[in-house]
Coordinates of C-alpha atoms in Angstrom, one line a residue:
X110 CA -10.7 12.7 11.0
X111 CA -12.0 14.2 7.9
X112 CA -10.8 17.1 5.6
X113 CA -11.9 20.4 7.3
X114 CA -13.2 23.1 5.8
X115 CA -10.3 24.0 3.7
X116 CA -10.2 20.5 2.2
X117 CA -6.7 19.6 2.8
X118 CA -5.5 17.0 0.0
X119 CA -4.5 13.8 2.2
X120 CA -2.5 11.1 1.2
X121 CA -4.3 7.7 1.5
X122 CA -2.6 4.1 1.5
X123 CA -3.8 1.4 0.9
X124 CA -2.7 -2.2 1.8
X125 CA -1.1 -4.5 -1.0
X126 CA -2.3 -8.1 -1.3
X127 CA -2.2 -10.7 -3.9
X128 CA -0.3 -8.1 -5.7
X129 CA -3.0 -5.4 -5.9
X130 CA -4.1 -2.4 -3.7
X131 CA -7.1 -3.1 -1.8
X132 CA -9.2 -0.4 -0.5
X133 CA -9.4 -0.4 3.3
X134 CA -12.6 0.7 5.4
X135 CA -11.5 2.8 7.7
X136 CA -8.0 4.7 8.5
X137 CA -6.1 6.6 10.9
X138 CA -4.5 9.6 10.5
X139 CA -0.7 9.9 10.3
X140 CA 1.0 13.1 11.8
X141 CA 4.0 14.9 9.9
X142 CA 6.7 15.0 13.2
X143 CA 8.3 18.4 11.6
X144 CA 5.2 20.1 11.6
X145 CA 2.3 18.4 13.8
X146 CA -0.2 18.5 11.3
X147 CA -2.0 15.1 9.7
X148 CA -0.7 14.8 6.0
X149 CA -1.6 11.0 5.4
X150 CA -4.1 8.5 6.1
X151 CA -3.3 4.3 6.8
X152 CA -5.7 1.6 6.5
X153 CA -7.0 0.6 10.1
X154 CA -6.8 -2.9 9.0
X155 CA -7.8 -6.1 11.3
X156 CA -8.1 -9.7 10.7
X157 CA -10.1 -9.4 7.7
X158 CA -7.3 -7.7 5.7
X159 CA -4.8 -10.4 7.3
X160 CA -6.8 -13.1 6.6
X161 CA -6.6 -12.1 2.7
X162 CA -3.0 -11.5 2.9
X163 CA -1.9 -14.7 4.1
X164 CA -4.1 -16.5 2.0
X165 CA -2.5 -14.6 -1.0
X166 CA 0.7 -15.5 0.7
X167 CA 0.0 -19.4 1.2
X168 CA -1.2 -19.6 -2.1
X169 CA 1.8 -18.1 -3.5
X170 CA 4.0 -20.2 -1.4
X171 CA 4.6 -23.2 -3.4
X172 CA 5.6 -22.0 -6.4
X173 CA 8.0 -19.2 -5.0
X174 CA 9.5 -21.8 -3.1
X175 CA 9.9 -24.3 -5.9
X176 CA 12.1 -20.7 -7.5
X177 CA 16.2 -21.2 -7.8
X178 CA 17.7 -19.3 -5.0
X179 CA 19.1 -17.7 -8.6
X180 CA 15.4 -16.9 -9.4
X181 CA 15.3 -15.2 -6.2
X182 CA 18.2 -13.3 -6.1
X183 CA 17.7 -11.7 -9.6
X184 CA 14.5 -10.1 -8.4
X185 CA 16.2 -9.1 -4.9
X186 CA 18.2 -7.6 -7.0
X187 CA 16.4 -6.1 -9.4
X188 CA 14.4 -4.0 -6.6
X189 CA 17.2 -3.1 -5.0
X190 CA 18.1 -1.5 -8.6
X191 CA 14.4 0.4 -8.6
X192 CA 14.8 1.8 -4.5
X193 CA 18.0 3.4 -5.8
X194 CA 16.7 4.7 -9.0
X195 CA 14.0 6.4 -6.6
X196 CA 16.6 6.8 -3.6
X197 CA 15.4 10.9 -3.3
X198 CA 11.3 10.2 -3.1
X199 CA 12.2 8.0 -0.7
X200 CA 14.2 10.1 1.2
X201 CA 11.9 12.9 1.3
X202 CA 9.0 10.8 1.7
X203 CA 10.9 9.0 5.1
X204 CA 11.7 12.3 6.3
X205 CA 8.7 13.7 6.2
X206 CA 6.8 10.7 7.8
X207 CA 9.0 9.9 10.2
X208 CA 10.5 13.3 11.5
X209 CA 14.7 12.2 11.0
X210 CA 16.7 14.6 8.8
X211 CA 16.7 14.6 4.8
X212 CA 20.4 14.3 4.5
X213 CA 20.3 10.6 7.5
X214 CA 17.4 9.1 5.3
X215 CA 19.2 10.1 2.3
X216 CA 22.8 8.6 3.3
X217 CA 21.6 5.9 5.8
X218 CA 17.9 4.8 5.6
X219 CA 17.6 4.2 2.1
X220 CA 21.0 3.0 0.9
X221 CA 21.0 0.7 3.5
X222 CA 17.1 -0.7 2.2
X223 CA 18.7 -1.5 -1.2
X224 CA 21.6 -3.1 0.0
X225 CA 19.6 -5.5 2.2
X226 CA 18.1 -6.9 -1.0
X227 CA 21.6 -7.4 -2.8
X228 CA 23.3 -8.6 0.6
X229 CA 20.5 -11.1 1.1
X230 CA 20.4 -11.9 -3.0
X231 CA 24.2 -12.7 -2.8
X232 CA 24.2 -14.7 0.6
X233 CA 21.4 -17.2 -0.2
X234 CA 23.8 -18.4 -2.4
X235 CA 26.9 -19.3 -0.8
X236 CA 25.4 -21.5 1.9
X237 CA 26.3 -25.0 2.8
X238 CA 25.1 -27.7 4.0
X239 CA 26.2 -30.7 6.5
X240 CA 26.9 -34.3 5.6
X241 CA 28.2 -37.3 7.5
X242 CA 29.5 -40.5 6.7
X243 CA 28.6 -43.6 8.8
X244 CA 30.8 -45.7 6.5
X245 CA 30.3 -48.6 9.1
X246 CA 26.5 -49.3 8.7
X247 CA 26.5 -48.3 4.9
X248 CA 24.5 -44.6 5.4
X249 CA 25.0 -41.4 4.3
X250 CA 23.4 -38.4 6.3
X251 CA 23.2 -35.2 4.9
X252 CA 20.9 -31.7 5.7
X253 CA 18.8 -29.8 3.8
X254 CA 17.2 -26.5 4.3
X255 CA 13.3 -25.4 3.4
X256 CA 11.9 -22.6 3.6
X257 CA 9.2 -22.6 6.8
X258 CA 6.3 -20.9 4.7
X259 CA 4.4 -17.6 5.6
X260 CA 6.3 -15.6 7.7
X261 CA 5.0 -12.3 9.5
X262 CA 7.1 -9.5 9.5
X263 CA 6.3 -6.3 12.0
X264 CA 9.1 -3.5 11.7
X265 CA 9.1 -0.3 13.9
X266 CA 8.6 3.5 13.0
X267 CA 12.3 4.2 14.2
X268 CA 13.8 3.0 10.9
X269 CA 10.7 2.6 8.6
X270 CA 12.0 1.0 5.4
X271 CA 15.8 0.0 6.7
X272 CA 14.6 -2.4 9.2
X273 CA 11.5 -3.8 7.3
X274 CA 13.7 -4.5 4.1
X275 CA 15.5 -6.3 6.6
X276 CA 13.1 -8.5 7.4
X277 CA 11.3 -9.3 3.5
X278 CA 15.1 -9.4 1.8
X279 CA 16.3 -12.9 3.9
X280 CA 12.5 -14.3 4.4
X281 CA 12.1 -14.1 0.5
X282 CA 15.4 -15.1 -0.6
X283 CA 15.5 -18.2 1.2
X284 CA 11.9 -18.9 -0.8
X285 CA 9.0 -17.9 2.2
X286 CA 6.3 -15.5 1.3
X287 CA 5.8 -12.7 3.6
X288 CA 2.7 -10.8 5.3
X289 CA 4.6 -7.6 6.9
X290 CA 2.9 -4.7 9.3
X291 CA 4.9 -1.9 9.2
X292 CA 4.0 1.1 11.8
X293 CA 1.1 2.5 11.7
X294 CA 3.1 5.7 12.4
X295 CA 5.5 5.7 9.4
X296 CA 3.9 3.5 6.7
X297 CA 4.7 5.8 3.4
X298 CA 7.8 4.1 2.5
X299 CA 6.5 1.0 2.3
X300 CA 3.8 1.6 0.2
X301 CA 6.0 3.4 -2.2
X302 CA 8.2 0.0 -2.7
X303 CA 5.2 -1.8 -3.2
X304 CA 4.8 0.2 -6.2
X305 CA 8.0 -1.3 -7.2
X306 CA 7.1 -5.2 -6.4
X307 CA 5.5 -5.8 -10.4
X308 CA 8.6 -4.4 -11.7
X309 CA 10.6 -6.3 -10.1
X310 CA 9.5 -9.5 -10.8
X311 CA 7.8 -10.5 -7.7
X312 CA 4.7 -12.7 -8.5
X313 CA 1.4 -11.5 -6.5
X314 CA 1.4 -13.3 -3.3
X315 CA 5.0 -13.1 -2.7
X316 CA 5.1 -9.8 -0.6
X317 CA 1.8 -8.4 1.1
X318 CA 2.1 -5.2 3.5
X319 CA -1.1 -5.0 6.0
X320 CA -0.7 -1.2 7.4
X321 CA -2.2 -0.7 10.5
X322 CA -2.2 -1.1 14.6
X323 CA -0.7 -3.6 16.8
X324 CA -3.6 -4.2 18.4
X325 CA -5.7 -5.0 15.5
X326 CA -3.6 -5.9 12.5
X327 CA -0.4 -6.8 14.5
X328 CA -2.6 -9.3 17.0
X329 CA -4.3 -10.8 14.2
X330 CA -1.2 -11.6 12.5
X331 CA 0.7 -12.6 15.4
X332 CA -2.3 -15.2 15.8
X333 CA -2.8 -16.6 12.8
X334 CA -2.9 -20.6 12.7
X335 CA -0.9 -20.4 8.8
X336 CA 1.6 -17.7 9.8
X337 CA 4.3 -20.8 11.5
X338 CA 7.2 -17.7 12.0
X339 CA 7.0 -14.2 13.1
X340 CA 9.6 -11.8 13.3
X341 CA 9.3 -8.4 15.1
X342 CA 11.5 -5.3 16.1
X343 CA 9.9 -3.3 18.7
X344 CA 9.6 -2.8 22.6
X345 CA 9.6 -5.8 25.2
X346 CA 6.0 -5.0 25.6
X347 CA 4.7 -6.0 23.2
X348 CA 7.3 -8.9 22.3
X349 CA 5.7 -10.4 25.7
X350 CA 2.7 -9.9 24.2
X351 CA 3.9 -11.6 21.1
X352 CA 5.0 -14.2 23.0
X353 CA 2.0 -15.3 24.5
X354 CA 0.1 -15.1 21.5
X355 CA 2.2 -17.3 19.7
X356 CA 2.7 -19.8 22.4
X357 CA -0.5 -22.1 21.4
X358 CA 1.0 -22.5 17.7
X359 CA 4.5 -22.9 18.6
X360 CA 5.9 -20.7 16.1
X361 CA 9.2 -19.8 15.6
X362 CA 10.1 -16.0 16.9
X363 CA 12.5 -13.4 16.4
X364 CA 12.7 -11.3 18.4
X365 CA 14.7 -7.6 18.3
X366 CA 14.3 -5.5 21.2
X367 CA 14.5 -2.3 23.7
X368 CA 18.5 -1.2 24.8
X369 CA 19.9 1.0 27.9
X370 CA 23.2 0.7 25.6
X371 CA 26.2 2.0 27.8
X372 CA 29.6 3.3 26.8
X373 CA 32.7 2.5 29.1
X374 CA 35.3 5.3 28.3
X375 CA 38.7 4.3 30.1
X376 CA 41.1 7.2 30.9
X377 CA 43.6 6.1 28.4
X378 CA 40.5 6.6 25.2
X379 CA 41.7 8.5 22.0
X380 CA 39.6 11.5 23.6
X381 CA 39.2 13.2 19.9
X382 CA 37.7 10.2 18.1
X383 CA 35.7 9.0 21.3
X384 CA 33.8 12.3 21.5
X385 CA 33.2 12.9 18.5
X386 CA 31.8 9.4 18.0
X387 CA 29.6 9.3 21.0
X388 CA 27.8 12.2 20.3
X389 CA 26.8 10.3 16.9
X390 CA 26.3 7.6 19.4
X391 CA 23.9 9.0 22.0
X392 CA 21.8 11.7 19.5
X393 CA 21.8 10.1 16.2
X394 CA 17.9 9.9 14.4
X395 CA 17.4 12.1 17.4
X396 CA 18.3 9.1 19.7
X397 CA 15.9 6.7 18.0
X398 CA 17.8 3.7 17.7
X399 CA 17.4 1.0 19.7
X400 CA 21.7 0.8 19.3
X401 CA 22.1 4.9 20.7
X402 CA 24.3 5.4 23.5
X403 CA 21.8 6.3 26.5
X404 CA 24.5 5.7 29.6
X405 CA 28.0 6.9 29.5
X406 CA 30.0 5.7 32.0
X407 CA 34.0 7.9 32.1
X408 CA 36.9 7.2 34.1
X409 CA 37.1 9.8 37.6
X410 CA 40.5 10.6 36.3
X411 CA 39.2 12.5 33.2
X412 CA 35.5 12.6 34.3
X413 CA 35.4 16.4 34.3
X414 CA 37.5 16.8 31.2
X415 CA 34.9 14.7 29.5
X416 CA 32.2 15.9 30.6
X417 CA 33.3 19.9 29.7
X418 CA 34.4 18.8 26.3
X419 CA 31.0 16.6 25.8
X420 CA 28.3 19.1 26.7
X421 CA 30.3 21.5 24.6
X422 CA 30.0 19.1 21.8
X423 CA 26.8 18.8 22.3
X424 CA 25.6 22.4 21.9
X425 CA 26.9 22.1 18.5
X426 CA 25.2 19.3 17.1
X427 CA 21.8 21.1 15.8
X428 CA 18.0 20.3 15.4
X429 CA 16.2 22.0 13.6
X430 CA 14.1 21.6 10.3
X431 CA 14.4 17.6 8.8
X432 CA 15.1 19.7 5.4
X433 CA 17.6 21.9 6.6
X434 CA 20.9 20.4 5.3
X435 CA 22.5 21.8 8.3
X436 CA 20.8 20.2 10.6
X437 CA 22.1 16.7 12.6
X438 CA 18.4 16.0 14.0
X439 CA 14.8 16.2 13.1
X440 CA 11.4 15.9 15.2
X441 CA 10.6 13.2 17.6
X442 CA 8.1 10.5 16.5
X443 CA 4.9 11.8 17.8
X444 CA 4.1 14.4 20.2
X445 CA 2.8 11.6 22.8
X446 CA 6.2 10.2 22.8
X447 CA 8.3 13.8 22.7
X448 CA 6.1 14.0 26.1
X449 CA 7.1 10.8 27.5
X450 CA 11.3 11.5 26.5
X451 CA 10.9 15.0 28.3
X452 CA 9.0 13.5 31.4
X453 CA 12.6 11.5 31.8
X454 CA 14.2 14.9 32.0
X455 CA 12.2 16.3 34.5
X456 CA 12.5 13.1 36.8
X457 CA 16.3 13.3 36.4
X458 CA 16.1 17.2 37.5
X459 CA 13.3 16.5 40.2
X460 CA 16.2 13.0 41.6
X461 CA 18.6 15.8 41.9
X462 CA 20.3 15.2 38.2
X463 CA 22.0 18.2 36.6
X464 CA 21.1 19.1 33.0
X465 CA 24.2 20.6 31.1
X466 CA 22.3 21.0 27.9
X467 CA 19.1 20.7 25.8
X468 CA 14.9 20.4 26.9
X469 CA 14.9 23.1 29.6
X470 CA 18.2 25.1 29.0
X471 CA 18.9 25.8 25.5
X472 CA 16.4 27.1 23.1
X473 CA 15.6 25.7 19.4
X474 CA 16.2 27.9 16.6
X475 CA 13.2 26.7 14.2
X476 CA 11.3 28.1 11.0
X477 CA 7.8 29.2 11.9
X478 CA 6.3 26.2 9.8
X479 CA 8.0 24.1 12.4
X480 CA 6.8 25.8 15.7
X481 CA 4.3 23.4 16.6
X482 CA 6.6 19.7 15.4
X483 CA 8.1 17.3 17.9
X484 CA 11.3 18.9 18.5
X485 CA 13.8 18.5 21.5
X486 CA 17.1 19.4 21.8
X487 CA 20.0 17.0 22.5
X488 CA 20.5 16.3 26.4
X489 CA 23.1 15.9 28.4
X490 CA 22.5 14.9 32.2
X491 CA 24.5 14.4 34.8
X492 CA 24.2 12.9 38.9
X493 CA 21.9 10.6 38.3
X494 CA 21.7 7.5 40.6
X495 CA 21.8 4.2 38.8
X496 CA 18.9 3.1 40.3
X497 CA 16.9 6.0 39.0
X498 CA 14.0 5.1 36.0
X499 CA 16.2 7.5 33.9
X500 CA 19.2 4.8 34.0
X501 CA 17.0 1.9 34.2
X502 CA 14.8 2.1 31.4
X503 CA 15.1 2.8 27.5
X504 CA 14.0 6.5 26.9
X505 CA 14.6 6.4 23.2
X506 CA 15.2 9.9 22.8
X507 CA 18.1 12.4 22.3
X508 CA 18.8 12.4 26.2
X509 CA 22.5 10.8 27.4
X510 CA 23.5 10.6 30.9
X511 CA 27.0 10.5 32.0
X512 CA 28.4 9.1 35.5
X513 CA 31.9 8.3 36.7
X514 CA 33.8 4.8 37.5
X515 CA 36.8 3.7 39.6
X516 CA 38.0 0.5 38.5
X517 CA 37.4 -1.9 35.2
X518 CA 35.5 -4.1 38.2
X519 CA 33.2 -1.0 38.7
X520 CA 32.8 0.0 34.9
X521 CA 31.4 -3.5 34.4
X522 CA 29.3 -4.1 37.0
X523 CA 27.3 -0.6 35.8
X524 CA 27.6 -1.4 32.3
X525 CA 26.0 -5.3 33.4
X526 CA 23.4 -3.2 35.6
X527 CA 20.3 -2.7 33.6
X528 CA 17.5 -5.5 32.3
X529 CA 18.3 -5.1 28.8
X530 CA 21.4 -6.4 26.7
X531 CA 21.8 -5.1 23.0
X532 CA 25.0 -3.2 22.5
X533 CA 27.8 -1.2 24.5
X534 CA 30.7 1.0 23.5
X535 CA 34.0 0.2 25.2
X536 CA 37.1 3.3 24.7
X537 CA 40.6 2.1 25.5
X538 CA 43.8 1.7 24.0
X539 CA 44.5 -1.5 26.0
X540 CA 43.7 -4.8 23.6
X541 CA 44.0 -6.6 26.8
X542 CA 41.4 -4.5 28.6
X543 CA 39.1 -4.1 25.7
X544 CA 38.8 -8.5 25.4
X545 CA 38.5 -8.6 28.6
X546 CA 36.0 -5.8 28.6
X547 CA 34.5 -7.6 25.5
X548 CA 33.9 -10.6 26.9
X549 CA 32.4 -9.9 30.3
X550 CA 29.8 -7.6 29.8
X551 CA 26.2 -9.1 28.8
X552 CA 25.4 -7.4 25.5
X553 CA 25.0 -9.2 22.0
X554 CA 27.3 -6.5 20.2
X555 CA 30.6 -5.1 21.9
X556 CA 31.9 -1.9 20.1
X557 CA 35.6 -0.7 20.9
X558 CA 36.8 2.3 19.7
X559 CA 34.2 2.8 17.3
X560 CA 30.0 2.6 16.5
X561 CA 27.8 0.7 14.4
X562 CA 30.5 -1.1 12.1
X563 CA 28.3 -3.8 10.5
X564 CA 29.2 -6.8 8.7
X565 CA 25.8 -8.4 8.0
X566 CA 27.5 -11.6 8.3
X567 CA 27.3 -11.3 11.5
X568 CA 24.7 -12.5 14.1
X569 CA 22.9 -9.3 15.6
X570 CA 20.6 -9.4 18.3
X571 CA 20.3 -9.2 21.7
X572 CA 20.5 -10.7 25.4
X573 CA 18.1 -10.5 28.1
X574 CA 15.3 -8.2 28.1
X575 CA 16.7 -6.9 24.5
X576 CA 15.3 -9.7 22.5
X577 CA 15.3 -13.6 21.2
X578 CA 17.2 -15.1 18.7
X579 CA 20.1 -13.2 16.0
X580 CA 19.6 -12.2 12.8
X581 CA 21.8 -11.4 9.7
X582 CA 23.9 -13.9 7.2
X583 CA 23.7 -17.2 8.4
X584 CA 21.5 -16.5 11.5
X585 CA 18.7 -15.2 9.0
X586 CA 19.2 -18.1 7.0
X587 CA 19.0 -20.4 9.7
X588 CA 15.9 -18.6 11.1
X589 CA 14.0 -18.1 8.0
X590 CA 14.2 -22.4 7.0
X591 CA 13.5 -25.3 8.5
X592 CA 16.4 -28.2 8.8
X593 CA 16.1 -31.4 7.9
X594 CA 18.2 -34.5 8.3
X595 CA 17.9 -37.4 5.7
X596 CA 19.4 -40.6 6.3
X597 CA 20.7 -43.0 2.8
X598 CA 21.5 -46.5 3.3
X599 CA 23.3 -48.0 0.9

């Protein structure tokens, strides 16, 4: 779409390869969530642009990998230094392209971008290896770690720059080079750090961002003979997709998917701290995490205590303008998906569900310069069977549905009762209940009595439906090398 007649100034990215911006052909226009105007244009690149890229990144390969892992952390490091000397552009700039709240990018989103870089420049060093002695036939074995070589990163438009610095900060570290795609829907960020790359000391080749579609630039790069290990965040869709596409090259995949995350609240829950927290839980970045709380399961004895004190809470946690410090959420992504997150509320009315709060009942308060952004209030529903869509599938929106349990048996069996696997929330005061909880129910993080407490130590990832393989300390350096066993005889 072109300027109209009042010539409106867009911003236009372009991709970064070899080190360089290079023009792209043709574009597509990005949408500002707050207001639903276009303000930005992203290359519509396909398998020309990827082609360059990973032959910028293959030819950078051997001598990045031939780096210290001290080499590599110092420049981790150094553009961790640079995101947080620009923390506020980037802030604004991942508001505004993305639709969440000044004050979350601000205190989550960006903070956490640099600190991937210095987590990632500090872990690469503390590894170890494995050795064994076979004293009996006069060898030693030992292991040694390479890295695998170009590695294609796609990241999602939920968390634009958090989750794709998660991806670059291990894959360069432990000495790959990288061709990453972020969304075509929030690509800002990450053309603003590669600004930064030159400073920092990465050599041309190192880190090359493709913007554009799945479709186009994500298939080509998914496909590529010399890209041997993709990793992707994103729906199950297109992970299938993914899958399939890789298959012929047998590359190695990560894969971080969809959740239909449920939180067990047991009648003997600190009722203060669990409230509070779930709301953070179900509606935080407007329920666009793929860790938000989406089914709530509570204990018939306090079911209705619960559920008052909830939707109450509820009322008071505000959207409105992404600049407006007061407010607790932003816009929706895009007005196709604000759509598809409201049709979920009017099958859970049209099923016979009950909606306490939010789209339909309560009105938004919002600035006139706002009136025509992706804005929906948070949701609270309730008498919704757990066969329905809205308890079987991922909505990824502000929306929450609350249902009540019998026994631990029961809570479990709902909690286990959907295809996906990522995370669950488990409320009790009982340490014996909450392993026991802990350990039954199929979900690659367990949180009791609290939500997202990260150690990025630890694995994360999913089961089922929700993904392949774990990622963070160890796991990403496992996942991002190859092993290999030598054999000395002596």
């Amino acid at each position: 779409m072109k300027a109209s007649g009042q010539q409106r100034q867009y911003l236009v990215l372009e991709n970064y390869i070899g080190g360089k911006f290079v023009h792209c052909e043709n574009h597509i226009d990005s949408y500002d969530p707050s207001t639903g105007e276009v303000y930005c244009r992203v290359p519509d690149s396909g398998q020309e642009e990827v082609d360059a890229a990973v032959a910028a990144a293959k030819e950078a390969f051997p001598e990045w990998s031939a780096c210290s892992p001290q080499q590599r952390a110092q420049v981790l490091n150094k553009l961790a230094d640079l995101i947080e000397a620009h923390l506020e552009e980037f802030a604004q700039a991942e508001s505004r392209d993305q639709g969440k709240t000044v004050a979350f990018a601000r205190t989550v989103d960006i903070p956490r971008s640099a600190h991937n870089f210095r987590f990632f420049a500090s872990s690469v060093l503390h590894h170890t290896t494995d050795c064994s002695q076979m004293d009996h036939m006069g060898c030693l074995n030992y292991t040694i770690r390479c890295p695998v070589g170009v590695a294609g990163l796609i990241s999602p438009w939920n968390l634009p720059l958090y989750l794709l610095t998660w991806k670059i900060a291990p894959a360069i570290a432990t000495g790959n080079t990288v061709v990453a795609k972020p969304s075509e829907m929030t690509s800002v960020t990450a053309w603003m750090m590669c600004k930064l790359m030159q400073q920092a000391g990465i050599p041309p080749g190192v880190v090359n961002i493709v913007f554009g579609t799945g479709p186009k630039a994500g298939d080509a790069l998914v496909g590529h003979p010399n890209v041997p290990l993709i990793s992707f965040t994103g729906s199950t869709a297109t992970a299938q997709r993914i899958t399939e596409r890789s298959a012929p090259y047998c590359k190695k995949l990560s894969l971080e998917l969809g959740g239909k995350n449920p939180a067990i609240i047991f009648a003997d829950a600190d009722l203060d701290q669990c409230i509070e927290t779930t709301i953070r839980s179900s509606f935080s970045n407007q329920g666009e995490i793929c860790l938000c709380t989406s089914r709530i399961y509570v204990e018939r004895s306090i079911y209705s205590e619960f559920l008052e004190r909830f939707v109450a809470a509820t009322r008071k946690w505000k959207t409105g303008a992404p600049s407006d410090p007061s407010s607790n959420n932003g816009a929706l992504i895009s007005k196709e998906h604000l759509e598809k997150v409201r049709s979920f509320v009017a099958l859970a009315k049209s099923e016979g569900g009950i909606i306490h709060c939010g789209e339909g009942v309560d009105q938004l308060d919002l600035p006139q310069q706002n009136n025509s952004g992706y804005f929906m209030p948070a949701t609270v529903i309730s008498g919704v069977s757990d066969s329905s869509r809205v308890m079987q599938e991922e909505i990824f929106g502000p929306v929450t549905c609350v249902s009540p349990f019998d026994t631990e048996e029961e809570a479990v069996s709902k909690g286990n009762g959907v295809r996906y696997g990522l995370a669950c929330t488990v409320w009790s005061r009982d340490v014996g209940k909450i392993h026991r909880m802990a350990r039954r129910l199929h979900t690659g993080l367990v949180w009791t009595n609290c939500w997202l407490v990260r150690d990025l130590n630890l694995p994360f990832g999913g089961m089922k439906h929700s993904g392949v393989g774990r990622e963070g300390g160890k796991d990403s350096y496992h996942f991002f090398t190859e092993v290999k066993t030598v054999a000395i005889k002596h």
